[in-house]
mmCIF file of C-alpha atoms in Angstrom:
data_model
loop_
_atom_site.group_PDB
_atom_site.id
_atom_site.type_symbol
_atom_site.label_atom_id
_atom_site.label_comp_id
_atom_site.label_asym_id
_atom_site.label_seq_id
_atom_site.Cartn_x
_atom_site.Cartn_y
_atom_site.Cartn_z
ATOM 1 C CA MET A 23 33.189 98.432 56.449
ATOM 2 C CA GLY A 24 31.660 98.998 59.850
ATOM 3 C CA ARG A 25 29.817 102.092 58.614
ATOM 4 C CA ASP A 26 27.739 99.957 56.225
ATOM 5 C CA PRO A 27 24.849 98.266 58.085
ATOM 6 C CA GLY A 28 24.922 95.509 55.461
ATOM 7 C CA ASN A 29 28.237 94.289 56.867
ATOM 8 C CA GLU A 30 28.812 92.354 60.068
ATOM 9 C CA VAL A 31 32.368 93.105 61.178
ATOM 10 C CA VAL A 32 34.215 91.435 64.055
ATOM 11 C CA PHE A 33 37.594 92.680 65.304
ATOM 12 C CA ALA A 34 39.450 90.037 67.330
ATOM 13 C CA THR A 35 42.299 91.363 69.481
ATOM 14 C CA GLN A 36 44.336 90.640 72.584
ATOM 15 C CA GLU A 37 44.091 94.304 73.624
ATOM 16 C CA GLU A 38 41.214 95.562 75.768
ATOM 17 C CA ARG A 39 41.694 99.211 74.831
ATOM 18 C CA PRO A 40 38.721 101.598 74.828
ATOM 19 C CA GLU A 41 40.130 103.628 71.937
ATOM 20 C CA TRP A 42 39.775 100.500 69.809
ATOM 21 C CA ASN A 43 35.989 100.487 70.158
ATOM 22 C CA ILE A 44 34.952 101.234 66.572
ATOM 23 C CA PRO A 45 31.352 102.143 65.622
ATOM 24 C CA GLY A 46 29.753 99.341 63.663
ATOM 25 C CA VAL A 47 32.446 96.860 64.675
ATOM 26 C CA ARG A 48 32.078 94.155 67.310
ATOM 27 C CA LYS A 49 35.272 93.699 69.324
ATOM 28 C CA VAL A 50 36.167 90.249 70.645
ATOM 29 C CA VAL A 51 39.038 90.054 73.128
ATOM 30 C CA TYR A 52 40.931 86.789 73.521
ATOM 31 C CA VAL A 53 43.512 86.205 76.238
ATOM 32 C CA PRO A 54 46.293 83.643 75.697
ATOM 33 C CA GLU A 55 47.287 81.488 78.644
ATOM 34 C CA ARG A 56 50.741 82.192 80.024
ATOM 35 C CA PRO A 57 53.029 79.253 79.254
ATOM 36 C CA GLU A 58 54.654 77.754 82.312
ATOM 37 C CA GLN A 59 58.417 78.184 82.522
ATOM 38 C CA ALA A 60 60.917 76.236 84.548
ATOM 39 C CA PRO A 61 63.231 78.437 86.650
ATOM 40 C CA GLU A 62 66.206 77.764 84.383
ATOM 41 C CA GLN A 63 64.153 79.052 81.435
ATOM 42 C CA ALA A 64 63.248 82.319 83.129
ATOM 43 C CA GLN A 65 66.209 84.214 81.670
ATOM 44 C CA LYS A 66 66.456 82.376 78.352
ATOM 45 C CA GLN A 67 63.665 80.668 76.489
ATOM 46 C CA THR A 68 64.177 77.356 74.724
ATOM 47 C CA LEU A 69 63.257 77.047 71.060
ATOM 48 C CA MET A 70 60.148 75.076 71.909
ATOM 49 C CA GLY A 71 59.359 77.622 74.596
ATOM 50 C CA ARG A 72 59.403 80.350 71.940
ATOM 51 C CA PHE A 73 57.047 78.361 69.752
ATOM 52 C CA ARG A 74 54.837 77.607 72.758
ATOM 53 C CA ASN A 75 54.180 81.343 73.108
ATOM 54 C CA THR A 76 52.995 81.387 69.499
ATOM 55 C CA GLU A 77 50.891 78.293 70.077
ATOM 56 C CA LYS A 78 49.182 79.879 73.094
ATOM 57 C CA LYS A 79 48.125 82.863 70.977
ATOM 58 C CA ALA A 80 46.871 80.511 68.260
ATOM 59 C CA GLU A 81 44.882 78.468 70.790
ATOM 60 C CA ALA A 82 43.302 81.576 72.340
ATOM 61 C CA ALA A 83 42.255 82.918 68.941
ATOM 62 C CA LEU A 84 40.960 79.464 67.993
ATOM 63 C CA ARG A 85 38.735 79.317 71.093
ATOM 64 C CA ALA A 86 37.356 82.779 70.362
ATOM 65 C CA MET A 87 36.553 81.843 66.759
ATOM 66 C CA LEU A 88 34.848 78.608 67.820
ATOM 67 C CA GLN A 89 32.592 80.668 70.091
ATOM 68 C CA LEU A 90 31.766 83.003 67.208
ATOM 69 C CA ARG A 91 30.924 80.050 64.969
ATOM 70 C CA ALA A 92 28.687 78.578 67.683
ATOM 71 C CA GLN A 93 26.876 81.930 67.801
ATOM 72 C CA GLY A 94 26.196 81.724 64.063
ATOM 73 C CA PHE A 95 28.887 84.104 62.806
ATOM 74 C CA VAL A 96 30.613 82.843 59.648
ATOM 75 C CA PRO A 97 32.745 85.459 57.843
ATOM 76 C CA ASP A 98 33.197 85.805 54.105
ATOM 77 C CA VAL A 99 36.738 87.071 54.591
ATOM 78 C CA ILE A 100 39.371 87.038 57.334
ATOM 79 C CA TYR A 101 42.097 89.689 57.376
ATOM 80 C CA GLY A 102 44.852 89.103 59.910
ATOM 81 C CA HIS A 103 48.367 90.222 60.905
ATOM 82 C CA SER A 104 50.619 87.217 60.408
ATOM 83 C CA GLY A 105 53.596 86.281 62.551
ATOM 84 C CA TRP A 106 52.169 86.126 66.059
ATOM 85 C CA GLY A 107 50.251 82.854 65.750
ATOM 86 C CA SER A 108 46.713 84.193 66.118
ATOM 87 C CA THR A 109 45.830 83.558 62.455
ATOM 88 C CA MET A 110 47.209 80.004 62.236
ATOM 89 C CA PHE A 111 44.011 78.023 62.808
ATOM 90 C CA LEU A 112 41.276 80.423 61.674
ATOM 91 C CA GLN A 113 40.673 78.683 58.366
ATOM 92 C CA ASP A 114 40.153 75.429 60.227
ATOM 93 C CA VAL A 115 37.187 77.060 61.943
ATOM 94 C CA PHE A 116 36.018 78.965 58.857
ATOM 95 C CA PRO A 117 37.060 76.952 55.758
ATOM 96 C CA GLU A 118 34.437 78.869 53.763
ATOM 97 C CA ALA A 119 36.189 82.208 54.282
ATOM 98 C CA ALA A 120 38.834 83.838 52.139
ATOM 99 C CA PHE A 121 41.962 84.699 54.106
ATOM 100 C CA MET A 122 44.133 87.739 53.446
ATOM 101 C CA GLY A 123 47.294 88.091 55.515
ATOM 102 C CA TYR A 124 49.218 91.206 56.472
ATOM 103 C CA PHE A 125 52.861 90.145 56.132
ATOM 104 C CA GLU A 126 55.317 92.507 57.774
ATOM 105 C CA TRP A 127 58.626 90.637 57.868
ATOM 106 C CA PHE A 128 60.256 87.307 57.035
ATOM 107 C CA TYR A 129 63.259 86.416 59.166
ATOM 108 C CA GLY A 130 66.314 85.293 57.238
ATOM 109 C CA ALA A 131 69.515 84.016 58.847
ATOM 110 C CA ASP A 132 71.454 85.461 55.896
ATOM 111 C CA SER A 133 69.382 88.639 55.506
ATOM 112 C CA ALA A 134 70.791 92.183 55.568
ATOM 113 C CA ASP A 135 69.352 92.544 59.071
ATOM 114 C CA MET A 136 71.228 89.508 60.389
ATOM 115 C CA ARG A 137 74.451 90.448 58.548
ATOM 116 C CA PHE A 138 74.382 94.024 59.847
ATOM 117 C CA SER A 139 76.376 93.241 62.977
ATOM 118 C CA GLY A 140 79.218 91.917 60.847
ATOM 119 C CA LYS A 141 79.392 88.702 62.874
ATOM 120 C CA PRO A 142 78.281 85.267 61.636
ATOM 121 C CA LEU A 143 75.205 83.877 63.339
ATOM 122 C CA SER A 144 75.630 80.987 65.725
ATOM 123 C CA LEU A 145 73.724 77.775 65.129
ATOM 124 C CA GLU A 146 71.472 78.683 68.051
ATOM 125 C CA ALA A 147 70.635 82.067 66.523
ATOM 126 C CA ARG A 148 69.911 80.504 63.118
ATOM 127 C CA THR A 149 67.471 78.029 64.655
ATOM 128 C CA GLU A 150 65.710 80.879 66.490
ATOM 129 C CA VAL A 151 65.241 82.652 63.161
ATOM 130 C CA ARG A 152 63.649 79.537 61.692
ATOM 131 C CA VAL A 153 61.255 79.200 64.646
ATOM 132 C CA ASN A 154 60.167 82.829 64.181
ATOM 133 C CA ASN A 155 59.049 81.981 60.637
ATOM 134 C CA LEU A 156 56.867 78.984 61.504
ATOM 135 C CA PRO A 157 53.558 80.900 61.902
ATOM 136 C CA ILE A 158 54.408 83.124 58.913
ATOM 137 C CA LEU A 159 55.053 80.151 56.625
ATOM 138 C CA THR A 160 51.785 78.572 57.722
ATOM 139 C CA ASP A 161 49.895 81.717 56.760
ATOM 140 C CA LEU A 162 51.788 82.179 53.488
ATOM 141 C CA ALA A 163 50.739 78.696 52.407
ATOM 142 C CA ALA A 164 47.130 79.119 53.555
ATOM 143 C CA CYS A 165 46.277 82.675 52.489
ATOM 144 C CA ASP A 166 44.403 83.624 49.335
ATOM 145 C CA HIS A 167 46.437 86.806 49.129
ATOM 146 C CA GLY A 168 48.641 89.045 51.256
ATOM 147 C CA ILE A 169 49.706 92.649 51.766
ATOM 148 C CA CYS A 170 53.185 93.893 52.672
ATOM 149 C CA PRO A 171 53.857 97.581 53.427
ATOM 150 C CA THR A 172 57.091 98.210 51.484
ATOM 151 C CA ARG A 173 59.047 96.732 48.592
ATOM 152 C CA TRP A 174 62.088 96.261 50.855
ATOM 153 C CA GLN A 175 60.031 94.191 53.281
ATOM 154 C CA LEU A 176 58.549 92.095 50.475
ATOM 155 C CA GLU A 177 62.068 91.265 49.258
ATOM 156 C CA GLN A 178 62.733 89.442 52.545
ATOM 157 C CA PHE A 179 60.104 86.798 51.728
ATOM 158 C CA PRO A 180 60.978 83.626 49.805
ATOM 159 C CA PRO A 181 60.641 84.263 46.033
ATOM 160 C CA GLU A 182 58.141 81.439 45.641
ATOM 161 C CA PHE A 183 55.631 83.294 47.852
ATOM 162 C CA ARG A 184 56.045 86.865 46.586
ATOM 163 C CA SER A 185 53.465 86.504 43.806
ATOM 164 C CA LYS A 186 50.807 86.088 46.517
ATOM 165 C CA ILE A 187 51.683 89.431 48.144
ATOM 166 C CA SER A 188 50.915 92.997 47.030
ATOM 167 C CA VAL A 189 52.975 95.954 48.243
ATOM 168 C CA ILE A 190 50.483 98.398 49.770
ATOM 169 C CA HIS A 191 51.509 100.570 52.683
ATOM 170 C CA ASP A 192 49.121 101.089 55.594
ATOM 171 C CA GLY A 193 48.930 104.798 54.742
ATOM 172 C CA LEU A 194 48.998 107.938 56.879
ATOM 173 C CA ASP A 195 46.420 110.541 57.759
ATOM 174 C CA THR A 196 48.348 113.426 56.204
ATOM 175 C CA ASP A 197 45.808 115.965 57.450
ATOM 176 C CA PHE A 198 46.572 114.957 61.039
ATOM 177 C CA PHE A 199 50.314 114.559 60.495
ATOM 178 C CA SER A 200 50.891 117.926 58.863
ATOM 179 C CA PRO A 201 53.304 120.837 59.378
ATOM 180 C CA ASP A 202 52.446 123.602 61.848
ATOM 181 C CA ALA A 203 54.960 126.426 61.941
ATOM 182 C CA ALA A 204 53.264 127.869 65.031
ATOM 183 C CA SER A 205 53.609 124.694 67.104
ATOM 184 C CA ARG A 206 55.670 124.925 70.288
ATOM 185 C CA MET A 207 57.231 122.118 72.305
ATOM 186 C CA VAL A 208 54.805 122.026 75.207
ATOM 187 C CA LEU A 209 54.226 118.518 76.531
ATOM 188 C CA PRO A 210 53.041 117.171 79.893
ATOM 189 C CA GLY A 211 55.777 118.140 82.359
ATOM 190 C CA LEU A 212 57.906 119.889 79.731
ATOM 191 C CA ASP A 213 57.682 123.430 78.366
ATOM 192 C CA LEU A 214 60.342 124.281 75.788
ATOM 193 C CA SER A 215 58.285 126.942 74.072
ATOM 194 C CA GLY A 216 61.213 129.369 74.359
ATOM 195 C CA ALA A 217 63.886 127.010 73.027
ATOM 196 C CA SER A 218 65.596 128.025 69.786
ATOM 197 C CA GLU A 219 66.896 124.545 68.853
ATOM 198 C CA ILE A 220 65.163 121.237 69.545
ATOM 199 C CA VAL A 221 66.387 117.864 68.336
ATOM 200 C CA THR A 222 63.771 115.094 68.569
ATOM 201 C CA TYR A 223 63.776 111.307 68.506
ATOM 202 C CA ALA A 224 60.711 109.061 68.788
ATOM 203 C CA THR A 225 60.467 105.309 69.118
ATOM 204 C CA ARG A 226 58.235 102.607 70.574
ATOM 205 C CA GLY A 227 61.156 101.086 72.450
ATOM 206 C CA MET A 228 64.617 102.434 73.239
ATOM 207 C CA GLU A 229 66.761 99.721 71.705
ATOM 208 C CA PRO A 230 69.646 98.996 69.321
ATOM 209 C CA TYR A 231 67.363 98.063 66.400
ATOM 210 C CA ARG A 232 66.285 101.711 66.218
ATOM 211 C CA GLY A 233 69.748 103.083 66.956
ATOM 212 C CA PHE A 234 68.999 104.353 70.451
ATOM 213 C CA PRO A 235 72.522 103.745 71.841
ATOM 214 C CA GLN A 236 74.103 105.659 68.963
ATOM 215 C CA PHE A 237 71.512 108.425 69.158
ATOM 216 C CA LEU A 238 71.915 109.064 72.873
ATOM 217 C CA GLU A 239 75.697 109.229 72.517
ATOM 218 C CA ALA A 240 75.247 111.643 69.608
ATOM 219 C CA ALA A 241 72.731 113.710 71.619
ATOM 220 C CA VAL A 242 75.247 114.192 74.442
ATOM 221 C CA GLU A 243 77.742 115.470 71.861
ATOM 222 C CA VAL A 244 75.207 117.776 70.192
ATOM 223 C CA VAL A 245 74.149 119.549 73.392
ATOM 224 C CA ARG A 246 77.811 119.881 74.391
ATOM 225 C CA LYS A 247 78.573 121.712 71.149
ATOM 226 C CA ARG A 248 75.256 123.599 70.871
ATOM 227 C CA PRO A 249 74.616 125.365 74.197
ATOM 228 C CA GLU A 250 71.108 126.501 73.178
ATOM 229 C CA CYS A 251 69.992 123.067 71.983
ATOM 230 C CA HIS A 252 67.558 120.739 73.777
ATOM 231 C CA VAL A 253 66.883 117.093 72.921
ATOM 232 C CA VAL A 254 63.426 115.535 73.397
ATOM 233 C CA ILE A 255 63.130 111.729 73.355
ATOM 234 C CA GLY A 256 59.715 110.076 73.092
ATOM 235 C CA GLY A 257 59.179 106.360 73.660
ATOM 236 C CA SER A 258 58.936 103.594 76.218
ATOM 237 C CA ASP A 259 61.850 102.247 78.242
ATOM 238 C CA ARG A 260 61.648 98.745 76.758
ATOM 239 C CA SER A 261 62.924 96.519 73.969
ATOM 240 C CA CYS A 262 60.402 95.743 71.243
ATOM 241 C CA TYR A 263 62.976 94.021 69.043
ATOM 242 C CA GLY A 264 65.981 92.111 70.263
ATOM 243 C CA ALA A 265 67.141 91.333 73.766
ATOM 244 C CA PRO A 266 67.743 93.687 76.704
ATOM 245 C CA PRO A 267 71.402 94.421 77.577
ATOM 246 C CA ALA A 268 71.359 92.279 80.717
ATOM 247 C CA PRO A 269 68.804 90.552 82.983
ATOM 248 C CA GLY A 270 66.761 93.149 84.816
ATOM 249 C CA LYS A 271 68.281 96.059 82.872
ATOM 250 C CA THR A 272 67.010 98.278 80.054
ATOM 251 C CA TRP A 273 69.061 99.948 77.354
ATOM 252 C CA LYS A 274 68.073 103.342 78.687
ATOM 253 C CA GLU A 275 69.270 102.471 82.191
ATOM 254 C CA VAL A 276 72.603 101.146 80.949
ATOM 255 C CA LEU A 277 73.236 104.081 78.610
ATOM 256 C CA VAL A 278 72.159 106.801 81.040
ATOM 257 C CA GLU A 279 74.488 105.303 83.632
ATOM 258 C CA ARG A 280 77.376 105.295 81.143
ATOM 259 C CA LEU A 281 76.772 108.575 79.266
ATOM 260 C CA ARG A 282 75.165 110.644 82.058
ATOM 261 C CA PRO A 283 73.098 112.905 79.780
ATOM 262 C CA ASP A 284 72.275 116.341 81.221
ATOM 263 C CA PRO A 285 68.617 116.123 82.411
ATOM 264 C CA GLU A 286 68.279 119.898 81.942
ATOM 265 C CA ARG A 287 69.024 119.537 78.231
ATOM 266 C CA ILE A 288 68.098 115.961 77.281
ATOM 267 C CA HIS A 289 64.477 115.208 78.141
ATOM 268 C CA PHE A 290 62.791 111.791 78.229
ATOM 269 C CA VAL A 291 59.033 112.314 77.824
ATOM 270 C CA GLY A 292 57.906 108.657 77.692
ATOM 271 C CA ALA A 293 55.261 107.184 75.411
ATOM 272 C CA LEU A 294 52.981 109.938 74.130
ATOM 273 C CA PRO A 295 49.366 109.929 72.935
ATOM 274 C CA TYR A 296 49.064 110.854 69.287
ATOM 275 C CA ALA A 297 48.224 114.538 69.803
ATOM 276 C CA HIS A 298 51.306 115.108 71.984
ATOM 277 C CA TYR A 299 53.455 112.958 69.703
ATOM 278 C CA ARG A 300 52.400 115.135 66.769
ATOM 279 C CA THR A 301 53.417 118.220 68.783
ATOM 280 C CA LEU A 302 56.852 116.656 69.294
ATOM 281 C CA LEU A 303 57.236 116.307 65.526
ATOM 282 C CA GLN A 304 55.749 119.670 64.560
ATOM 283 C CA ALA A 305 57.890 121.617 67.041
ATOM 284 C CA SER A 306 61.111 119.825 66.084
ATOM 285 C CA SER A 307 64.062 121.728 64.616
ATOM 286 C CA VAL A 308 65.761 118.477 63.534
ATOM 287 C CA HIS A 309 64.312 114.979 63.925
ATOM 288 C CA VAL A 310 66.575 111.903 63.995
ATOM 289 C CA TYR A 311 65.367 108.523 62.728
ATOM 290 C CA LEU A 312 67.624 105.466 62.821
ATOM 291 C CA THR A 313 66.959 101.853 61.925
ATOM 292 C CA ARG A 314 68.829 98.683 61.097
ATOM 293 C CA PRO A 315 67.871 96.965 57.789
ATOM 294 C CA PHE A 316 64.516 95.962 59.257
ATOM 295 C CA VAL A 317 60.847 96.993 59.159
ATOM 296 C CA LEU A 318 60.426 100.683 58.312
ATOM 297 C CA SER A 319 58.878 102.533 61.263
ATOM 298 C CA TRP A 320 55.631 104.412 60.817
ATOM 299 C CA SER A 321 57.284 107.202 62.821
ATOM 300 C CA PHE A 322 59.692 107.916 59.941
ATOM 301 C CA LEU A 323 56.849 108.615 57.527
ATOM 302 C CA GLU A 324 54.924 110.534 60.190
ATOM 303 C CA ALA A 325 57.954 112.793 60.693
ATOM 304 C CA LEU A 326 58.228 113.359 56.942
ATOM 305 C CA SER A 327 54.507 114.082 56.752
ATOM 306 C CA CYS A 328 54.899 116.769 59.438
ATOM 307 C CA GLY A 329 57.584 118.405 57.330
ATOM 308 C CA CYS A 330 60.384 117.576 59.745
ATOM 309 C CA LEU A 331 63.989 118.124 58.779
ATOM 310 C CA VAL A 332 65.017 114.491 59.238
ATOM 311 C CA VAL A 333 68.492 113.080 59.765
ATOM 312 C CA ALA A 334 68.057 109.398 58.887
ATOM 313 C CA SER A 335 70.189 106.287 58.792
ATOM 314 C CA ASP A 336 71.575 105.343 55.391
ATOM 315 C CA THR A 337 70.015 101.867 55.491
ATOM 316 C CA GLU A 338 67.871 99.894 53.040
ATOM 317 C CA PRO A 339 64.373 100.597 54.417
ATOM 318 C CA VAL A 340 65.081 104.357 54.483
ATOM 319 C CA ARG A 341 66.540 104.356 50.969
ATOM 320 C CA GLU A 342 63.273 103.026 49.543
ATOM 321 C CA VAL A 343 61.564 106.257 50.609
ATOM 322 C CA ALA A 344 64.290 108.873 50.870
ATOM 323 C CA THR A 345 67.312 110.339 49.090
ATOM 324 C CA ASP A 346 70.085 112.247 50.815
ATOM 325 C CA GLY A 347 69.741 115.986 50.309
ATOM 326 C CA HIS A 348 66.338 115.632 48.651
ATOM 327 C CA ASN A 349 63.877 114.796 51.425
ATOM 328 C CA VAL A 350 66.237 113.784 54.288
ATOM 329 C CA LEU A 351 69.848 114.129 55.362
ATOM 330 C CA MET A 352 71.398 110.679 55.663
ATOM 331 C CA THR A 353 74.023 109.491 58.101
ATOM 332 C CA ASP A 354 75.928 106.395 59.201
ATOM 333 C CA PHE A 355 73.771 104.334 61.563
ATOM 334 C CA ARG A 356 76.801 102.894 63.343
ATOM 335 C CA SER A 357 78.601 106.163 64.087
ATOM 336 C CA PRO A 358 77.447 108.449 66.935
ATOM 337 C CA GLN A 359 80.005 110.983 65.712
ATOM 338 C CA ALA A 360 78.527 110.989 62.216
ATOM 339 C CA ILE A 361 74.984 111.284 63.605
ATOM 340 C CA ALA A 362 76.014 114.205 65.810
ATOM 341 C CA GLY A 363 77.841 115.883 62.928
ATOM 342 C CA ARG A 364 74.916 115.614 60.517
ATOM 343 C CA THR A 365 72.496 116.815 63.199
ATOM 344 C CA ILE A 366 74.642 119.880 63.924
ATOM 345 C CA GLU A 367 74.934 120.542 60.184
ATOM 346 C CA ALA A 368 71.131 120.430 59.929
ATOM 347 C CA LEU A 369 70.718 122.785 62.893
ATOM 348 C CA GLU A 370 73.177 125.273 61.445
ATOM 349 C CA ASN A 371 71.609 125.256 57.978
ATOM 350 C CA ARG A 372 67.950 124.587 58.706
ATOM 351 C CA ARG A 373 66.765 127.910 57.273
ATOM 352 C CA HIS A 374 68.392 127.005 53.947
ATOM 353 C CA LEU A 375 66.981 123.462 53.987
ATOM 354 C CA ARG A 376 63.309 124.404 53.682
ATOM 355 C CA ASN A 377 63.154 122.574 50.343
ATOM 356 C CA VAL A 378 64.175 119.339 52.103
ATOM 357 C CA ARG A 379 61.267 119.755 54.530
ATOM 358 C CA GLU A 380 58.892 120.476 51.663
ATOM 359 C CA GLU A 381 60.032 117.429 49.723
ATOM 360 C CA ALA A 382 59.673 115.304 52.864
ATOM 361 C CA ARG A 383 56.036 116.323 53.148
ATOM 362 C CA ARG A 384 55.454 115.884 49.410
ATOM 363 C CA THR A 385 56.918 112.357 49.511
ATOM 364 C CA VAL A 386 54.270 111.183 51.968
ATOM 365 C CA VAL A 387 51.348 113.075 50.433
ATOM 366 C CA ASN A 388 52.130 111.660 46.990
ATOM 367 C CA GLY A 389 53.039 108.104 47.961
ATOM 368 C CA TYR A 390 51.714 107.224 51.406
ATOM 369 C CA ASP A 391 48.435 109.074 51.923
ATOM 370 C CA LEU A 392 45.736 106.909 53.477
ATOM 371 C CA ARG A 393 43.099 108.277 51.101
ATOM 372 C CA LYS A 394 45.016 106.801 48.174
ATOM 373 C CA LEU A 395 46.117 103.550 49.820
ATOM 374 C CA LEU A 396 42.983 102.466 51.687
ATOM 375 C CA PRO A 397 41.061 101.860 48.422
ATOM 376 C CA LEU A 398 43.950 99.642 47.255
ATOM 377 C CA GLN A 399 43.791 97.636 50.492
ATOM 378 C CA VAL A 400 40.033 97.258 50.123
ATOM 379 C CA ASP A 401 40.409 96.204 46.500
ATOM 380 C CA ALA A 402 42.911 93.502 47.520
ATOM 381 C CA LEU A 403 40.430 92.296 50.126
ATOM 382 C CA ARG A 404 37.654 92.214 47.543
ATOM 383 C CA LYS A 405 39.755 90.203 45.095
ATOM 384 C CA SER A 406 40.542 87.647 47.812
ATOM 385 C CA VAL A 407 36.834 87.089 48.260
ATOM 386 C CA GLU A 408 36.069 86.995 44.542
ATOM 387 C CA LYS A 409 38.727 84.294 44.008
ATOM 388 C CA ARG A 410 36.676 82.014 46.234
ATOM 389 C CA GLY A 411 33.456 82.860 44.411
ATOM 390 C CA LEU A 412 31.999 84.174 47.663
ATOM 391 C CA ARG A 413 29.617 87.027 48.405
ATOM 392 C CA VAL A 414 31.553 90.278 48.316
ATOM 393 C CA PRO A 415 30.902 92.427 51.399
ATOM 394 C CA SER A 416 30.063 96.093 50.940
ATOM 395 C CA LEU A 417 33.540 97.626 50.869
#
């Protein structure tokens, strides 16, 4: 949209990141105020404290939109990521505009995600789930239409709202995320170009939701049994979903202290820029992806797109995309022994599993290519505007 001079496009964000300066798009940065916390709330937030964080984001976005309106900017359509609070009040500033929401997840106290631990939720946990949904429910009621990336994720939303939401994945640049048989594992501070076996794992945060505890235990077992194998772990030492293991501790710190992985064989390379992250995937012998029944990670599809031989958790979000023995090898999320066993099996048979790699790549090219999905996203945006009888931007 920004390429067309007939469009005026504003991108409102909390992130002042230079790589998000897009030609033809005006970036507006809004900064939420930090809510004050009493000392006793420092370790554990109250329910109202959790909602106050959402409210602060909503207020900051509201102030930014009021400034835009005062400057004469009135959009025909608003497209926003629901769940954080920033989209809650935008239609109060711009009642003329159509609103399309990007809906990623609806939190359910009785969902597969919440049941996965096998323990019933406490009353406190159930009320936290309900608070998480407050900004999402507001947007579901207010939006003209919505987009959700996968069928599994759509199924988490209340049935009465699903008719307002289309399943359209974000899409991948399959030219960028593509196989390269000549790629070697050379990253900043790490040269494994001579290694014969490399197991990889990549995540935003090292946490239980993405199976990091089970993976690291499995990795220790794999390198013990495969003396030529190295393990490369990309990602930040933080929790994006769920709580840390203890105040002032990270999951990586706790697990490294307990498992004592060999630093000569198990390598933590931190968060990587896209080019280096792609190298990690392209140079992988076997890539491991694990997730609870939650949002499907982009990294799973990026690994498939690079033609990785993927060992993946046998959980609902993975099953929507993959079949055991066809485009991935599946394993038990809960069992480090099973993960290690399937990874070793993949290493031993990787030359005979070329068809699995090829099907992995084909899955993404056929079903998740950005060139096919972006027009569907744009069409959904256009229909949101047409419903209101508004001027349709050049899309």
